[in-house]
PDB file of C-alpha atoms and ligand atoms in Angstrom:
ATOM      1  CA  UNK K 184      52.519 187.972 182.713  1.00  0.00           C
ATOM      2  CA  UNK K 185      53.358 185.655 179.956  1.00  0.00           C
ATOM      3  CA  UNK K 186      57.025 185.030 180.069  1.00  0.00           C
ATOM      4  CA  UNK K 187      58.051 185.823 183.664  1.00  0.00           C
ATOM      5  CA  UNK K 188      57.347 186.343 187.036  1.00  0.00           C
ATOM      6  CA  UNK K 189      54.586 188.705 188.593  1.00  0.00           C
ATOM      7  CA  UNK K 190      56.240 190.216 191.394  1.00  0.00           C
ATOM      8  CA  UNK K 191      52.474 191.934 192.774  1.00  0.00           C
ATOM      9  CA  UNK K 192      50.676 188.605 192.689  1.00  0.00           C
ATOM     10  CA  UNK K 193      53.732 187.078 194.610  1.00  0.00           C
ATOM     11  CA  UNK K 194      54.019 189.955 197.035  1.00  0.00           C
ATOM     12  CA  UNK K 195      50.259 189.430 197.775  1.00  0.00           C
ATOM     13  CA  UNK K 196      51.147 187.538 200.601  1.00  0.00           C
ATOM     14  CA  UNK K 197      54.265 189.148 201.964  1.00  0.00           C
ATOM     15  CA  UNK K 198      54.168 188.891 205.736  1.00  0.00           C
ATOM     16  CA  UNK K 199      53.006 184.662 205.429  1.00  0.00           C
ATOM     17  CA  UNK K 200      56.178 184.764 202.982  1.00  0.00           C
ATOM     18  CA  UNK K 201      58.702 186.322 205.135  1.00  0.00           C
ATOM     19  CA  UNK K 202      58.381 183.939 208.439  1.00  0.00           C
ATOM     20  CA  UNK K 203      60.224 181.004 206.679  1.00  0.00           C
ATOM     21  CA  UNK K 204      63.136 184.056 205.530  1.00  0.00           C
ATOM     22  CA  UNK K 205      63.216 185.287 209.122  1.00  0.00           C
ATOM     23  CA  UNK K 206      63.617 181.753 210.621  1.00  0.00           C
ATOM     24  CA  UNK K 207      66.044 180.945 208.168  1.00  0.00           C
ATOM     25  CA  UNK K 208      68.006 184.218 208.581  1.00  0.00           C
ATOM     26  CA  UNK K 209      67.599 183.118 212.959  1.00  0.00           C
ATOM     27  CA  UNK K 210      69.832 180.423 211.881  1.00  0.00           C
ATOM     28  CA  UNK K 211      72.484 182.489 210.650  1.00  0.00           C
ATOM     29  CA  UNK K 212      75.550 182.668 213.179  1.00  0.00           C
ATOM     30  CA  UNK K 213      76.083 186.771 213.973  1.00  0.00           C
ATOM     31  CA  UNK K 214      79.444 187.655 213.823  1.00  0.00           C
ATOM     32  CA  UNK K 215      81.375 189.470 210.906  1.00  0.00           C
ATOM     33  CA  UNK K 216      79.936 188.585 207.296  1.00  0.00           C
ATOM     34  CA  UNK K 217      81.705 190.536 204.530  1.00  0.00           C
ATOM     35  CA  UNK K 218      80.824 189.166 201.688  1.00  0.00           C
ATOM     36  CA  UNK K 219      77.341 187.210 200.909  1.00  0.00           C
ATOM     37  CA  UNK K 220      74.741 186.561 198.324  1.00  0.00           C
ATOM     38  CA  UNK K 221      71.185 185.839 198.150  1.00  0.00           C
ATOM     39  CA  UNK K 222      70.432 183.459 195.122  1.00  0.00           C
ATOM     40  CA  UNK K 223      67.405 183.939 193.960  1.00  0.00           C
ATOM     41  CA  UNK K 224      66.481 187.293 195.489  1.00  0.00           C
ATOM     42  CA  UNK K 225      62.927 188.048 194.177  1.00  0.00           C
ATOM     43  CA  UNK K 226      61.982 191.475 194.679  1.00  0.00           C
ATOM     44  CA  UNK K 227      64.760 192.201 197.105  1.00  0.00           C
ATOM     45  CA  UNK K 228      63.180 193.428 199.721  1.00  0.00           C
ATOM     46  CA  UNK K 229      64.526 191.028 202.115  1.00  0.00           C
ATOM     47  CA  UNK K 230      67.214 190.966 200.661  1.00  0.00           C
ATOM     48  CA  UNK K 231      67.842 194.251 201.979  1.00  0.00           C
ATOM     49  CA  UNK K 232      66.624 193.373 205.402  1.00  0.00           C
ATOM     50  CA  UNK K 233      68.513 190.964 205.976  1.00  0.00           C
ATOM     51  CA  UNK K 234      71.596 192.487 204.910  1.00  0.00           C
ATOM     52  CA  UNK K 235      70.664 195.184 207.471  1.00  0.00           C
ATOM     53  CA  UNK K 236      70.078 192.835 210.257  1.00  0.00           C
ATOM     54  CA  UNK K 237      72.923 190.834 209.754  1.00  0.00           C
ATOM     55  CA  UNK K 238      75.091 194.003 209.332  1.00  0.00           C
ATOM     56  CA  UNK K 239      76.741 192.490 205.942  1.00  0.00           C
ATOM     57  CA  UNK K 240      79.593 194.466 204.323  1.00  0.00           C
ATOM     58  CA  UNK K 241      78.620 193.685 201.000  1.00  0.00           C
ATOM     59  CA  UNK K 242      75.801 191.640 199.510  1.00  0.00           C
ATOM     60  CA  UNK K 243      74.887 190.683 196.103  1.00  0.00           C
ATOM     61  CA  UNK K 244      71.229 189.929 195.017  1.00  0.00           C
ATOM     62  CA  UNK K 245      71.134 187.245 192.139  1.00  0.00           C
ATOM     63  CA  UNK K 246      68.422 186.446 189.888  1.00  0.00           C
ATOM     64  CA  UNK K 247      67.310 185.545 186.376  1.00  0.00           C
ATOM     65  CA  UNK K 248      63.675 187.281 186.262  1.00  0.00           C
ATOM     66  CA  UNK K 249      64.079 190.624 184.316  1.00  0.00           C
ATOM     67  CA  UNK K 250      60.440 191.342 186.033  1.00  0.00           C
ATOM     68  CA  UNK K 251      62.069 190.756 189.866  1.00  0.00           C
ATOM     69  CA  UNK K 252      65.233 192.167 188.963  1.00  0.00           C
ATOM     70  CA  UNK K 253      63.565 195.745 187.849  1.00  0.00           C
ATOM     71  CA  UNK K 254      62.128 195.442 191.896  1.00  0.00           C
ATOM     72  CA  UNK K 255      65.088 194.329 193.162  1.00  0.00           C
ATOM     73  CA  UNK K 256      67.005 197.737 191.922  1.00  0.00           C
ATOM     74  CA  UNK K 257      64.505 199.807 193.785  1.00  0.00           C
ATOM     75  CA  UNK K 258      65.956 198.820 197.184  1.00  0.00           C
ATOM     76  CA  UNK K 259      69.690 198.974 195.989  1.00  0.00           C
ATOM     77  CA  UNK K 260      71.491 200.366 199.107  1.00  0.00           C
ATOM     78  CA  UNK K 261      75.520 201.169 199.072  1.00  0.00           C
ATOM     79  CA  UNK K 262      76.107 197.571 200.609  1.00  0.00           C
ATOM     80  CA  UNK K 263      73.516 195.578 198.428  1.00  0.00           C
ATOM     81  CA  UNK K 264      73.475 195.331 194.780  1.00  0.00           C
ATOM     82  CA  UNK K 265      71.468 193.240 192.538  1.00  0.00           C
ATOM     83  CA  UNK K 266      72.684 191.237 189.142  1.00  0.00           C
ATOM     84  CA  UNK K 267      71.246 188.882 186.696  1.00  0.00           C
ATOM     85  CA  UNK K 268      72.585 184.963 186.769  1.00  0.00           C
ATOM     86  CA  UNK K 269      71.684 181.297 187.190  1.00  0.00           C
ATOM     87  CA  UNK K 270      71.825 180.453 190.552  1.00  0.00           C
ATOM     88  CA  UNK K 271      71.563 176.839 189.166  1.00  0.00           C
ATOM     89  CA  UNK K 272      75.529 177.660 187.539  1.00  0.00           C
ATOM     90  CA  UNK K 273      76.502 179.951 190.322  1.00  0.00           C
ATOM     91  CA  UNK K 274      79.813 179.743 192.469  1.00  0.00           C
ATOM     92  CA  UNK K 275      81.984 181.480 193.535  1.00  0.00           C
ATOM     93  CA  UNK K 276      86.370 181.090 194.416  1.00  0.00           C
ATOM     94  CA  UNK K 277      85.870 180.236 198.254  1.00  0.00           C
ATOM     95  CA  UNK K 278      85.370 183.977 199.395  1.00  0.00           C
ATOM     96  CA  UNK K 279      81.935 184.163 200.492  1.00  0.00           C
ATOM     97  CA  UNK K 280      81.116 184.262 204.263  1.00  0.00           C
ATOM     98  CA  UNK K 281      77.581 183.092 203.755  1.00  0.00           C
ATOM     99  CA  UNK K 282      75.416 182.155 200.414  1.00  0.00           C
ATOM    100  CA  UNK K 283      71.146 182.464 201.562  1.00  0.00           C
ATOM    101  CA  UNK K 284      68.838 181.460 199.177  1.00  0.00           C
ATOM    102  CA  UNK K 285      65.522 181.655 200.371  1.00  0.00           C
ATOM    103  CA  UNK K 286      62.649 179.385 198.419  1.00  0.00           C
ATOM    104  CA  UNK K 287      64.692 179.637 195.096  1.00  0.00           C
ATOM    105  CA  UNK K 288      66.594 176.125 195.274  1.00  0.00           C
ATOM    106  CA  UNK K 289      63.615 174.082 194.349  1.00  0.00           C
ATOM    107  CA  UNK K 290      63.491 176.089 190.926  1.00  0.00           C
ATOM    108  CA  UNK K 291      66.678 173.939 189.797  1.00  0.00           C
ATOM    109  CA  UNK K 292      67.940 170.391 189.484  1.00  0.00           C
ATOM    110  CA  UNK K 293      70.157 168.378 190.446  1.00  0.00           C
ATOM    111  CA  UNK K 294      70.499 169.787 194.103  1.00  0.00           C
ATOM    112  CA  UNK K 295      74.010 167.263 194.836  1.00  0.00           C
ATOM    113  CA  UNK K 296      76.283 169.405 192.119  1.00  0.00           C
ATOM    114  CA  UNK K 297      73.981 172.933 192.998  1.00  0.00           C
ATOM    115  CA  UNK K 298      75.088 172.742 196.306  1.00  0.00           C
ATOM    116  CA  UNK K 299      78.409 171.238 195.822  1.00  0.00           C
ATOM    117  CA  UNK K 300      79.317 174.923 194.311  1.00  0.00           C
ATOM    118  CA  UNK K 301      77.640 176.742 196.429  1.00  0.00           C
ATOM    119  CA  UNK K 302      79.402 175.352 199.469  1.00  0.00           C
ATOM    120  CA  UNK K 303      82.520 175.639 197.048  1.00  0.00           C
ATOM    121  CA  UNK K 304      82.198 179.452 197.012  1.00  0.00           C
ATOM    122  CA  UNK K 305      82.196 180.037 200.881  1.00  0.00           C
ATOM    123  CA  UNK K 306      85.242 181.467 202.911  1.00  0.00           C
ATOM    124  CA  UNK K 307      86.341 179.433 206.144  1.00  0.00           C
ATOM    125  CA  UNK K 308      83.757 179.415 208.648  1.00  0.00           C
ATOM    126  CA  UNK K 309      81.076 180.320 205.781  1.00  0.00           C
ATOM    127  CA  UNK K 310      77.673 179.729 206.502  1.00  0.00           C
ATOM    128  CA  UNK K 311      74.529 178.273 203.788  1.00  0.00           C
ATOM    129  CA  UNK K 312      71.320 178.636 205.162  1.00  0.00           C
ATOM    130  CA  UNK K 313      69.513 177.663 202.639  1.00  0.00           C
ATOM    131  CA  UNK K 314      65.229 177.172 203.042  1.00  0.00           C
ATOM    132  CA  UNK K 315      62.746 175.519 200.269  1.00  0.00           C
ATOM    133  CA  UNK K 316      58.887 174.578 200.036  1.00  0.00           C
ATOM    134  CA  UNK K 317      58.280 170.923 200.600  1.00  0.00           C
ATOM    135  CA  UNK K 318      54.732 171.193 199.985  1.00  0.00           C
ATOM    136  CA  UNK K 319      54.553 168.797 196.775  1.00  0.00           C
ATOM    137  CA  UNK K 320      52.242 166.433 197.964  1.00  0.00           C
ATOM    138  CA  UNK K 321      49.656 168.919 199.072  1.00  0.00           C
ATOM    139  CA  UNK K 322      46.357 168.989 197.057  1.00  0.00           C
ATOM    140  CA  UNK K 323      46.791 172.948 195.996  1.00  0.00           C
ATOM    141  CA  UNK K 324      50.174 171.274 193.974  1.00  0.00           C
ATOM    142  CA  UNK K 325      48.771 167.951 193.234  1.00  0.00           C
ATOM    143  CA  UNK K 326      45.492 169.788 191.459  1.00  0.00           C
ATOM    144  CA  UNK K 327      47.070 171.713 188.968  1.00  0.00           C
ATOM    145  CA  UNK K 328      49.608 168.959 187.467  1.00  0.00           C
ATOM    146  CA  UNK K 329      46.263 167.137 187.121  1.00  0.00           C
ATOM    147  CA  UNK K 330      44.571 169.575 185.356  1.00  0.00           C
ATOM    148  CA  UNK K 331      47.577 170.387 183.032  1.00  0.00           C
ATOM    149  CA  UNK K 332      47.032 166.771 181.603  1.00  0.00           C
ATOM    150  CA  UNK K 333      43.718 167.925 180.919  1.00  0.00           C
ATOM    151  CA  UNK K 334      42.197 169.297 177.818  1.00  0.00           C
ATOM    152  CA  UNK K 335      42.949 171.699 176.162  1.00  0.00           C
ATOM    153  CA  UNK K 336      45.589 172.081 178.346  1.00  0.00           C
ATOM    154  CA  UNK K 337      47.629 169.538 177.527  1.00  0.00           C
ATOM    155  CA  UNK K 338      47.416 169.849 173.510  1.00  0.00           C
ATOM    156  CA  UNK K 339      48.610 173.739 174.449  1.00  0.00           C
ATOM    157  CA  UNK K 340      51.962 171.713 176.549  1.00  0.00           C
ATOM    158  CA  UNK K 341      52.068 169.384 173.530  1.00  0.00           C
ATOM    159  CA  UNK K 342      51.347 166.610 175.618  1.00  0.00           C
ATOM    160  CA  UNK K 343      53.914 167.655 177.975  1.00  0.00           C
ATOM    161  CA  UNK K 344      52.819 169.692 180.733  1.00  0.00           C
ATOM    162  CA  UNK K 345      55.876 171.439 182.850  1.00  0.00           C
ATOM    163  CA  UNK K 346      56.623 168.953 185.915  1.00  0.00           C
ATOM    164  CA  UNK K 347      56.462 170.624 189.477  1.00  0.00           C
ATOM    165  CA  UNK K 348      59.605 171.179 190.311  1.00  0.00           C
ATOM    166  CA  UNK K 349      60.047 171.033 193.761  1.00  0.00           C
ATOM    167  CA  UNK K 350      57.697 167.532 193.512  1.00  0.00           C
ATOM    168  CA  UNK K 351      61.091 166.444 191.507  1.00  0.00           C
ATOM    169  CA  UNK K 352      64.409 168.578 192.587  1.00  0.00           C
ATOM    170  CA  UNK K 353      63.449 169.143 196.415  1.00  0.00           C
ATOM    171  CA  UNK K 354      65.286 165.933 198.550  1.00  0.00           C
ATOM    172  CA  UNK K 355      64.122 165.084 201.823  1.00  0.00           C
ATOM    173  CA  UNK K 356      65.382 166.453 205.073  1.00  0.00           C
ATOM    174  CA  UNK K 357      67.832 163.589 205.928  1.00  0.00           C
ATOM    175  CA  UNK K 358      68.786 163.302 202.329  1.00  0.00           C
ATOM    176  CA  UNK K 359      69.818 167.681 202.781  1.00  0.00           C
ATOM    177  CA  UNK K 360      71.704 167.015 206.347  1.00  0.00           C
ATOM    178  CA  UNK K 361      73.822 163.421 204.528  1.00  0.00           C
ATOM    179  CA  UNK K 362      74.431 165.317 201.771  1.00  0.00           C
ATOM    180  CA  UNK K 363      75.952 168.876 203.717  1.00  0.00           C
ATOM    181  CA  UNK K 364      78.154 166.211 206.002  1.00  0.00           C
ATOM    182  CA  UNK K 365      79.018 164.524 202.859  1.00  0.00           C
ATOM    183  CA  UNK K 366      80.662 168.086 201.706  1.00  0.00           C
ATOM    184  CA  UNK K 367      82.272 169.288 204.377  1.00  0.00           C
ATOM    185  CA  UNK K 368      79.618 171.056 206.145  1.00  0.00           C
ATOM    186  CA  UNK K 369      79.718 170.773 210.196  1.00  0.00           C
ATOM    187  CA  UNK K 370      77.126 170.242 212.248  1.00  0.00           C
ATOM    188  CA  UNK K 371      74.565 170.683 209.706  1.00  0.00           C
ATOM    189  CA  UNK K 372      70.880 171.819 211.095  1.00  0.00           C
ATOM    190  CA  UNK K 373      68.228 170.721 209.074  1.00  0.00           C
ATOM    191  CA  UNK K 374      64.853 170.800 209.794  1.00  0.00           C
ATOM    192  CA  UNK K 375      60.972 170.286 208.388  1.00  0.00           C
ATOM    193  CA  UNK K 376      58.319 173.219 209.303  1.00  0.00           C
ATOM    194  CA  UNK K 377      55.233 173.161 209.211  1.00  0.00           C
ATOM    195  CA  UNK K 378      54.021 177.108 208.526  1.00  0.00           C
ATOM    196  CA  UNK K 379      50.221 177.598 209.329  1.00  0.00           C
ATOM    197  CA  UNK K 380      48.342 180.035 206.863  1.00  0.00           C
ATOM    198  CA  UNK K 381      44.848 180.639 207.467  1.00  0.00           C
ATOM    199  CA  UNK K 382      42.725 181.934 204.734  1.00  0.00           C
ATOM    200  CA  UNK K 383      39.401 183.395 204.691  1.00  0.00           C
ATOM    201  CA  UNK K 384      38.213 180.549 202.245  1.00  0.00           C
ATOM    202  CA  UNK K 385      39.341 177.328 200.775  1.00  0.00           C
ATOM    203  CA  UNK K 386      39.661 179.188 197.376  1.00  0.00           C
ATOM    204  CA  UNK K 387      41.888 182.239 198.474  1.00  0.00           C
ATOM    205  CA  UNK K 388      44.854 179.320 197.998  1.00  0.00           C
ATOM    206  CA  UNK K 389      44.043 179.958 194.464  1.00  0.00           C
ATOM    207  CA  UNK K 390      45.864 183.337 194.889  1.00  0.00           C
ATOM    208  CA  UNK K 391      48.631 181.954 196.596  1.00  0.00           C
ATOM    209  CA  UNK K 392      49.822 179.582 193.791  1.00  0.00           C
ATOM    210  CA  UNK K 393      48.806 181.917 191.125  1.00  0.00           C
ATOM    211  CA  UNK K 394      52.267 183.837 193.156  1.00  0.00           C
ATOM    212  CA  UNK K 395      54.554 180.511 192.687  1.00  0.00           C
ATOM    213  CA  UNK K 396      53.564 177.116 191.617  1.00  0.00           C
ATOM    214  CA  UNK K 397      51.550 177.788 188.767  1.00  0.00           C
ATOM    215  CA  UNK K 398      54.049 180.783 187.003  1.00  0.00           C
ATOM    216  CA  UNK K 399      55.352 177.887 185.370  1.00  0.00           C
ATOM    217  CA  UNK K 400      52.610 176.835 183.401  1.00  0.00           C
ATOM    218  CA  UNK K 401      51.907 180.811 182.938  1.00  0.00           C
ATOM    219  CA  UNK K 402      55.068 180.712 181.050  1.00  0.00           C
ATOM    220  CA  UNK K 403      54.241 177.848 178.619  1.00  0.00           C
ATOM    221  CA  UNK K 404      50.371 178.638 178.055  1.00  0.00           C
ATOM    222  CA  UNK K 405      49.019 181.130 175.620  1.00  0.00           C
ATOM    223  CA  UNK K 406      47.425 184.112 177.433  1.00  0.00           C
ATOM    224  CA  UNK K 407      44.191 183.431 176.668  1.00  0.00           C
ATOM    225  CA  UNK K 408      44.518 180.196 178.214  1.00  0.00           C
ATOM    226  CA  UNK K 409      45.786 181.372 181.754  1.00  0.00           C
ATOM    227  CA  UNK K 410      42.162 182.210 183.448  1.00  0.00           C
ATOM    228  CA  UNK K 411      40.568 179.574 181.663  1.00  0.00           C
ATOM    229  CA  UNK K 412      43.401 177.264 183.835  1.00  0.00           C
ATOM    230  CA  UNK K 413      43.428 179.128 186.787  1.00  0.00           C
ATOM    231  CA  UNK K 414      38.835 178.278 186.476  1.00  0.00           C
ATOM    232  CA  UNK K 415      39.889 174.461 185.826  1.00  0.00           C
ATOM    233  CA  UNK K 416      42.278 174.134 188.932  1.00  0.00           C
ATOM    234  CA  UNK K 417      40.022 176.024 190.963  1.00  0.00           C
ATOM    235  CA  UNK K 418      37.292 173.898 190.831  1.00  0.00           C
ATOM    236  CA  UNK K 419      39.335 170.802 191.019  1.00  0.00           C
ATOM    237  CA  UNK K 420      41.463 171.944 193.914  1.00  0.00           C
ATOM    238  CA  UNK K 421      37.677 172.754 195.515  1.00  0.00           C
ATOM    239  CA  UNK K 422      36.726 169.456 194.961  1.00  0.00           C
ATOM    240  CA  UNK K 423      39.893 167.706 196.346  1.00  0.00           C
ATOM    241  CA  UNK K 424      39.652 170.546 199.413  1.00  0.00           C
ATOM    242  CA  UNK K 425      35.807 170.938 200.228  1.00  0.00           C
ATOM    243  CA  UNK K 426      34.516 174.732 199.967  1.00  0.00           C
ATOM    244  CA  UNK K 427      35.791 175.729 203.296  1.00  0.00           C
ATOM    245  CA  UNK K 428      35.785 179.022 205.581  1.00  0.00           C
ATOM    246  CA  UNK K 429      37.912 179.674 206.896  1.00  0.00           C
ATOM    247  CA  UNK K 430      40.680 177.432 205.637  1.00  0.00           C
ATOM    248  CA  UNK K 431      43.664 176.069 207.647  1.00  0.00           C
ATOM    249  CA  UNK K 432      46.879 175.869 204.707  1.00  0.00           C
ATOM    250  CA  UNK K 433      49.414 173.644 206.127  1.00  0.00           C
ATOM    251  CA  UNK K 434      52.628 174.701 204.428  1.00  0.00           C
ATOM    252  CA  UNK K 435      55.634 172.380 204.670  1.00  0.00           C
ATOM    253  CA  UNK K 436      59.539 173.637 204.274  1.00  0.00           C
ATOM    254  CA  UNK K 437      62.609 172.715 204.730  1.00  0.00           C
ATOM    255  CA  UNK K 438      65.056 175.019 206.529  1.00  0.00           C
ATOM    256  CA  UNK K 439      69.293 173.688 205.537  1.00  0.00           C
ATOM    257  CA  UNK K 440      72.126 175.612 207.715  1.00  0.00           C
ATOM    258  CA  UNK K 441      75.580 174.909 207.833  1.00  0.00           C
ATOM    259  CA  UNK K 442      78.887 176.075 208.572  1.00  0.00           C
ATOM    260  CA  UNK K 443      82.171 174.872 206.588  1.00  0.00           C
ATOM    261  CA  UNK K 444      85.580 174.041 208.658  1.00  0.00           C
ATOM    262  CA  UNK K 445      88.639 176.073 207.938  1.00  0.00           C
ATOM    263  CA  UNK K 446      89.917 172.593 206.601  1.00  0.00           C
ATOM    264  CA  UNK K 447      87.071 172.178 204.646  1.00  0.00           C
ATOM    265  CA  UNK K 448      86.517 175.132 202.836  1.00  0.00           C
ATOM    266  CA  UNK K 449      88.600 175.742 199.522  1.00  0.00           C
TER     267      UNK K 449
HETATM  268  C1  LIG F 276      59.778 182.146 195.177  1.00  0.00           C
HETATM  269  S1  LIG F 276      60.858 183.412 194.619  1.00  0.00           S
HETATM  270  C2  LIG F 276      61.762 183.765 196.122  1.00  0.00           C
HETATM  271  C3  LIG F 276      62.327 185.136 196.123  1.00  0.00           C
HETATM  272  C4  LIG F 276      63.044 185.582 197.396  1.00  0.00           C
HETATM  273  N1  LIG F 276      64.189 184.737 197.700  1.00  0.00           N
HETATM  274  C5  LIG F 276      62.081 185.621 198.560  1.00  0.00           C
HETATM  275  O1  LIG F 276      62.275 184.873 199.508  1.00  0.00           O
HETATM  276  O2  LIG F 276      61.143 186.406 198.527  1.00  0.00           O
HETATM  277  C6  LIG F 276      62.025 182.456 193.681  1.00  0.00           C
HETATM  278  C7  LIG F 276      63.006 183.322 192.905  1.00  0.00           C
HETATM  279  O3  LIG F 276      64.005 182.479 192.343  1.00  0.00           O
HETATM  280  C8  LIG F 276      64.321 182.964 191.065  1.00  0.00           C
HETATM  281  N2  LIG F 276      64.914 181.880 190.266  1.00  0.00           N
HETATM  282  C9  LIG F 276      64.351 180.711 189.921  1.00  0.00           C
HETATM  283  N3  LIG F 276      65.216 179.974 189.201  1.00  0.00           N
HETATM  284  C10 LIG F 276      66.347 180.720 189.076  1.00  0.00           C
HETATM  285  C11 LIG F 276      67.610 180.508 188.432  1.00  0.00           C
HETATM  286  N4  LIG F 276      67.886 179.370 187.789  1.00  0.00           N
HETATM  287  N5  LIG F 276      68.536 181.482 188.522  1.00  0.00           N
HETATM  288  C12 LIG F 276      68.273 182.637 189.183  1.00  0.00           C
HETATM  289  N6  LIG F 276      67.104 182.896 189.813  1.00  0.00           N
HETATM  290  C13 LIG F 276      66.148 181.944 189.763  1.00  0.00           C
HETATM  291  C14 LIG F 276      63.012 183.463 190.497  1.00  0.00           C
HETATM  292  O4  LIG F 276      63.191 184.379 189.437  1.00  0.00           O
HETATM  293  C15 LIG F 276      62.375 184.095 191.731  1.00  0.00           C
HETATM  294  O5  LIG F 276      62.655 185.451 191.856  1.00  0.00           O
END
């Protein structure tokens, strides 16, 4: 897909996907939750789930991939619905009892003002659990930002191949739990996990990315250029990785909760 997101090559690996979602959702306090939203929904599966196993009264899937979103309205339930919008703008007027975004934060910049309004949306006692990839400085990311500066790669980006994103939005965990104290969050958990994926071969993280990190060169390269890139970082990420089986993929992410004071929230 040229222009958007491939929901089929992201669901490929579902279950490995889920753990971080589950963890994050473990987070959550139970109690009653009214109103919520999950920024950047994806498909909306979980979305669903989690409104189910958190017992939410309403919650509202957000996301700005037509290709997702047309997923997404498959699992529409009475208590879940699913709209387009930048979760990058998003807020809301202080009525939310808890904003989840599950690895969709690293998409956007400037994390300080992002969260500022997210936080800004939530009811007293509203809780952001919030989880994204930290994985940057992994070879399966660090390959294909080399080989975008390739040729004829980087002629094709006009010299300006798309930046990985998390690599330059995504802060580091104390820099998360300073900045949630530093706007009004209590006791703010933050944490680093390490997820363990184990694949067949050294090459079946190929079909991993192909889900995530490398959509956003997808979206700037002429379609006869995406398997001819996908080849490239292949055999570079094989060279950086060895031709292994099976392969141990050591994931990093960061999982964010917090819960705002009645005196705190606006
Ligand atoms: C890696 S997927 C995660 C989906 C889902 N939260 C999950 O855990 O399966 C990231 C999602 O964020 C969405 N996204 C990225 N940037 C966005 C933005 N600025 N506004 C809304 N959605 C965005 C993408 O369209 C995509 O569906």
């Amino acid at each position: 897909m040229a222009t958007d997101w491939n929901p089929a090559q992201y669901q490929r690996f579902a279950t490995q996907r889920a753990q971080p979602f589950w963890d994050l959702v473990e987070l959550i306090h139970r109690g009653a939750i009214e109103r919520a939203v999950d920024l950047g929904c994806g498909t909306g599966d979980l979305t669903v789930s989690a409104a189910e196993r958190l017992g939410i009264g309403h919650m509202t899937g957000i996301d700005s991939s037509p290709a997702m979103l047309e997923q997404a309205e498959q699992h529409g339930r009475v208590h879940v619905a699913f709209e387009y919008g930048d979760i990058a703008r998003w807020t809301s007027d202080g009525d939310h009892d808890l904003v989840l975004a599950n690895a969709a934060l690293q998409w956007v910049p400037d994390h300080q003002a992002v969260l500022e309004r997210w936080i800004a949306a939530l009811a007293p006692e509203g809780q952001l659990a919030v989880q994204v990839p930290a994985n940057h400085d992994h070879p399966s990311h660090l390959a294909s930002s080399h080989v975008s500066h390739q040729e004829p790669f980087a002629s094709a980006f006009d010299g300006e191949p798309p930046p990985d994103p998390t690599a330059v939005n995504v802060l580091a965990p104390e820099q998360y739990a300073t900045l949630l104290h530093e706007l009004g969050v209590r006791e703010p958990h933050v944490r680093l996990q390490v997820y363990p994926h184990l694949f067949e071969r050294s090459a079946d993280v190929v079909e991993w990315t192909k889900g995530t990190s490398l959509t956003r060169f997808f979206r700037r390269l002429p379609a006869e250029l995406h398997d001819p890139f996908v080849d490239a970082y292949r055999e570079e990420l094989l060279d950086r990785i060895g031709r292994v089986e099976p392969y141990f993929y050591a994931f990093k992410r960061i999982l964010i909760w917090g819960r705002v004071s009645r005196t705190d929230a606006r």
